Amino acid sequence: MKALVFAMLAGLCWGVGEVFTKAVLHSGKVGPMTAVAVRSIVALPILIALAWGAIKITKTEPADWTKAGAGTMTQLLLGSGVIAGAGGVAFFYAALQLGEVSRVKPIAFALAPAIGALAGWLALGEAMTARKVAGLVAIVVGVVLLAGGTATKP
């Protein structure tokens, strides 16, 4: 149940936050890479404080995560830092500058779980059920419907 609540809160934060970001990008006074940099600079101290609290106060994080090993740290740095953190956000903000938030956001955030489900099945051995396949098909159909035509700068 906690996972669902946190997922809904994440969706709420992203949904509201990206509308603000789109308004800023639409102003023409800030570009997508500046917006990504500001997002990261503002988020970093908050996330560091949350990580410190999770380690020291709530004890919900391993205290010695730096000894996770080279393979684990490489996956963390490349997957979360480079691919999702830098690449995903940079491409998303570039798309947001050019297209409608009502189209760009659902497309980006629908493809992410579809790719995640497929990668979880292929790379991590997670179960692929008929229900998951039906969900993936529904996601792809939704993306095709949303993408019908090209997203253009308003």
mmCIF file of C-alpha atoms in Angstrom:
data_model
loop_
_atom_site.group_PDB
_atom_site.id
_atom_site.type_symbol
_atom_site.label_atom_id
_atom_site.label_comp_id
_atom_site.label_asym_id
_atom_site.label_seq_id
_atom_site.Cartn_x
_atom_site.Cartn_y
_atom_site.Cartn_z
ATOM 1 C CA MET A 1 0.000 0.000 0.000
ATOM 2 C CA LYS A 2 2.859 2.417 0.812
ATOM 3 C CA ALA A 3 4.319 1.859 -2.646
ATOM 4 C CA LEU A 4 1.047 2.903 -4.293
ATOM 5 C CA VAL A 5 0.764 6.028 -2.133
ATOM 6 C CA PHE A 6 4.351 7.025 -2.927
ATOM 7 C CA ALA A 7 3.774 6.349 -6.649
ATOM 8 C CA MET A 8 0.659 8.544 -6.608
ATOM 9 C CA LEU A 9 2.533 11.306 -4.778
ATOM 10 C CA ALA A 10 5.341 11.088 -7.348
ATOM 11 C CA GLY A 11 2.824 11.366 -10.175
ATOM 12 C CA LEU A 12 1.190 14.350 -8.478
ATOM 13 C CA CYS A 13 4.543 16.106 -8.024
ATOM 14 C CA TRP A 14 5.622 15.411 -11.613
ATOM 15 C CA GLY A 15 2.253 16.370 -13.070
ATOM 16 C CA VAL A 16 2.135 19.723 -11.301
ATOM 17 C CA GLY A 17 5.874 20.415 -11.561
ATOM 18 C CA GLU A 18 6.058 19.864 -15.289
ATOM 19 C CA VAL A 19 3.184 22.275 -15.936
ATOM 20 C CA PHE A 20 5.290 24.943 -14.178
ATOM 21 C CA THR A 21 8.308 23.862 -16.230
ATOM 22 C CA LYS A 22 6.356 24.028 -19.498
ATOM 23 C CA ALA A 23 5.193 27.566 -18.619
ATOM 24 C CA VAL A 24 8.802 28.592 -17.966
ATOM 25 C CA LEU A 25 10.035 27.013 -21.201
ATOM 26 C CA HIS A 26 7.164 28.598 -23.141
ATOM 27 C CA SER A 27 8.233 32.043 -21.860
ATOM 28 C CA GLY A 28 11.303 31.793 -24.085
ATOM 29 C CA LYS A 29 13.449 33.173 -21.271
ATOM 30 C CA VAL A 30 14.804 29.798 -20.113
ATOM 31 C CA GLY A 31 15.876 26.860 -22.262
ATOM 32 C CA PRO A 32 15.466 23.158 -21.490
ATOM 33 C CA MET A 33 19.079 22.507 -20.417
ATOM 34 C CA THR A 34 18.989 25.490 -18.024
ATOM 35 C CA ALA A 35 15.728 24.130 -16.606
ATOM 36 C CA VAL A 36 17.336 20.703 -16.128
ATOM 37 C CA ALA A 37 20.347 22.278 -14.412
ATOM 38 C CA VAL A 38 18.174 24.351 -12.072
ATOM 39 C CA ARG A 39 16.001 21.320 -11.296
ATOM 40 C CA SER A 40 19.087 19.297 -10.411
ATOM 41 C CA ILE A 41 20.741 22.050 -8.353
ATOM 42 C CA VAL A 42 17.578 22.642 -6.330
ATOM 43 C CA ALA A 43 16.799 18.942 -5.903
ATOM 44 C CA LEU A 44 20.309 17.826 -4.902
ATOM 45 C CA PRO A 45 20.541 19.324 -1.391
ATOM 46 C CA ILE A 46 16.986 18.210 -0.625
ATOM 47 C CA LEU A 47 17.740 14.659 -1.776
ATOM 48 C CA ILE A 48 21.007 14.578 0.173
ATOM 49 C CA ALA A 49 19.128 15.622 3.322
ATOM 50 C CA LEU A 50 16.479 12.951 2.689
ATOM 51 C CA ALA A 51 19.154 10.286 2.154
ATOM 52 C CA TRP A 52 20.968 11.363 5.331
ATOM 53 C CA GLY A 53 17.692 11.194 7.265
ATOM 54 C CA ALA A 54 16.892 7.756 5.832
ATOM 55 C CA ILE A 55 20.333 6.493 6.882
ATOM 56 C CA LYS A 56 20.709 8.186 10.274
ATOM 57 C CA ILE A 57 17.194 8.733 11.561
ATOM 58 C CA THR A 58 14.800 6.203 10.090
ATOM 59 C CA LYS A 59 17.459 3.552 9.348
ATOM 60 C CA THR A 60 15.651 2.690 6.082
ATOM 61 C CA GLU A 61 18.810 2.941 3.961
ATOM 62 C CA PRO A 62 22.034 0.955 4.286
ATOM 63 C CA ALA A 63 24.515 3.152 6.159
ATOM 64 C CA ASP A 64 27.524 1.947 4.170
ATOM 65 C CA TRP A 65 26.179 2.053 0.623
ATOM 66 C CA THR A 66 29.580 3.150 -0.718
ATOM 67 C CA LYS A 67 30.790 -0.441 -0.274
ATOM 68 C CA ALA A 68 28.109 -1.827 -2.575
ATOM 69 C CA GLY A 69 30.742 -2.999 -5.063
ATOM 70 C CA ALA A 70 31.906 -1.868 -8.463
ATOM 71 C CA GLY A 71 29.136 -3.595 -10.427
ATOM 72 C CA THR A 72 26.345 -2.163 -8.288
ATOM 73 C CA MET A 73 27.871 1.326 -8.286
ATOM 74 C CA THR A 74 28.416 1.230 -12.069
ATOM 75 C CA GLN A 75 24.763 0.303 -12.603
ATOM 76 C CA LEU A 76 23.703 3.088 -10.238
ATOM 77 C CA LEU A 77 25.894 5.714 -11.907
ATOM 78 C CA LEU A 78 25.101 4.725 -15.491
ATOM 79 C CA GLY A 79 21.456 3.715 -15.145
ATOM 80 C CA SER A 80 20.175 6.207 -12.624
ATOM 81 C CA GLY A 81 22.686 9.012 -13.060
ATOM 82 C CA VAL A 82 23.556 9.124 -16.745
ATOM 83 C CA ILE A 83 20.679 7.424 -18.567
ATOM 84 C CA ALA A 84 17.637 8.296 -16.431
ATOM 85 C CA GLY A 85 18.938 11.311 -14.519
ATOM 86 C CA ALA A 86 20.719 13.230 -17.257
ATOM 87 C CA GLY A 87 19.531 11.686 -20.525
ATOM 88 C CA GLY A 88 15.897 11.124 -19.664
ATOM 89 C CA VAL A 89 15.380 14.511 -18.069
ATOM 90 C CA ALA A 90 17.301 16.376 -20.796
ATOM 91 C CA PHE A 91 15.328 14.708 -23.602
ATOM 92 C CA PHE A 92 12.066 15.197 -21.716
ATOM 93 C CA TYR A 93 12.671 18.913 -21.176
ATOM 94 C CA ALA A 94 13.684 19.354 -24.819
ATOM 95 C CA ALA A 95 10.424 17.664 -25.839
ATOM 96 C CA LEU A 96 8.497 19.783 -23.348
ATOM 97 C CA GLN A 97 9.909 22.957 -24.890
ATOM 98 C CA LEU A 98 8.740 21.876 -28.348
ATOM 99 C CA GLY A 99 5.467 20.103 -27.657
ATOM 100 C CA GLU A 100 2.305 20.251 -25.628
ATOM 101 C CA VAL A 101 2.625 19.078 -22.017
ATOM 102 C CA SER A 102 -0.679 17.224 -22.473
ATOM 103 C CA ARG A 103 0.970 15.063 -25.141
ATOM 104 C CA VAL A 104 4.658 14.974 -24.213
ATOM 105 C CA LYS A 105 4.205 14.033 -20.558
ATOM 106 C CA PRO A 106 1.854 11.076 -21.080
ATOM 107 C CA ILE A 107 3.985 9.715 -23.909
ATOM 108 C CA ALA A 108 7.226 9.895 -21.915
ATOM 109 C CA PHE A 109 5.647 8.597 -18.746
ATOM 110 C CA ALA A 110 3.778 5.806 -20.532
ATOM 111 C CA LEU A 111 6.801 4.499 -22.381
ATOM 112 C CA ALA A 112 8.881 4.407 -19.182
ATOM 113 C CA PRO A 113 6.764 1.731 -17.452
ATOM 114 C CA ALA A 114 6.394 -0.235 -20.680
ATOM 115 C CA ILE A 115 10.176 -0.308 -21.168
ATOM 116 C CA GLY A 116 10.627 -1.030 -17.453
ATOM 117 C CA ALA A 117 8.247 -3.993 -17.566
ATOM 118 C CA LEU A 118 9.943 -5.451 -20.645
ATOM 119 C CA ALA A 119 13.441 -4.886 -19.251
ATOM 120 C CA GLY A 120 12.401 -6.342 -15.888
ATOM 121 C CA TRP A 121 11.183 -9.455 -17.669
ATOM 122 C CA LEU A 122 14.158 -9.812 -20.037
ATOM 123 C CA ALA A 123 17.030 -8.677 -17.785
ATOM 124 C CA LEU A 124 15.796 -9.396 -14.263
ATOM 125 C CA GLY A 125 13.661 -12.470 -14.808
ATOM 126 C CA GLU A 126 10.465 -10.855 -13.504
ATOM 127 C CA ALA A 127 7.226 -12.621 -14.370
ATOM 128 C CA MET A 128 5.474 -11.622 -17.600
ATOM 129 C CA THR A 129 1.808 -12.390 -17.113
ATOM 130 C CA ALA A 130 -1.108 -12.056 -19.505
ATOM 131 C CA ARG A 131 -2.294 -9.122 -17.411
ATOM 132 C CA LYS A 132 1.056 -7.347 -17.842
ATOM 133 C CA VAL A 133 1.026 -8.011 -21.586
ATOM 134 C CA ALA A 134 -2.496 -6.553 -21.821
ATOM 135 C CA GLY A 135 -1.329 -3.511 -19.860
ATOM 136 C CA LEU A 136 1.681 -3.046 -22.131
ATOM 137 C CA VAL A 137 -0.539 -3.268 -25.217
ATOM 138 C CA ALA A 138 -2.891 -0.684 -23.689
ATOM 139 C CA ILE A 139 0.071 1.618 -22.997
ATOM 140 C CA VAL A 140 1.349 1.334 -26.564
ATOM 141 C CA VAL A 141 -2.125 1.959 -27.993
ATOM 142 C CA GLY A 142 -2.456 5.008 -25.721
ATOM 143 C CA VAL A 143 0.915 6.363 -26.834
ATOM 144 C CA VAL A 144 -0.039 5.912 -30.501
ATOM 145 C CA LEU A 145 -3.329 7.754 -29.910
ATOM 146 C CA LEU A 146 -1.580 10.599 -28.060
ATOM 147 C CA ALA A 147 1.177 10.894 -30.620
ATOM 148 C CA GLY A 148 -1.211 10.992 -33.592
ATOM 149 C CA GLY A 149 0.394 13.821 -35.525
ATOM 150 C CA THR A 150 3.414 15.776 -34.449
ATOM 151 C CA ALA A 151 3.845 17.773 -31.275
ATOM 152 C CA THR A 152 4.613 21.335 -32.282
ATOM 153 C CA LYS A 153 5.664 24.427 -30.432
ATOM 154 C CA PRO A 154 2.519 26.423 -29.545
#
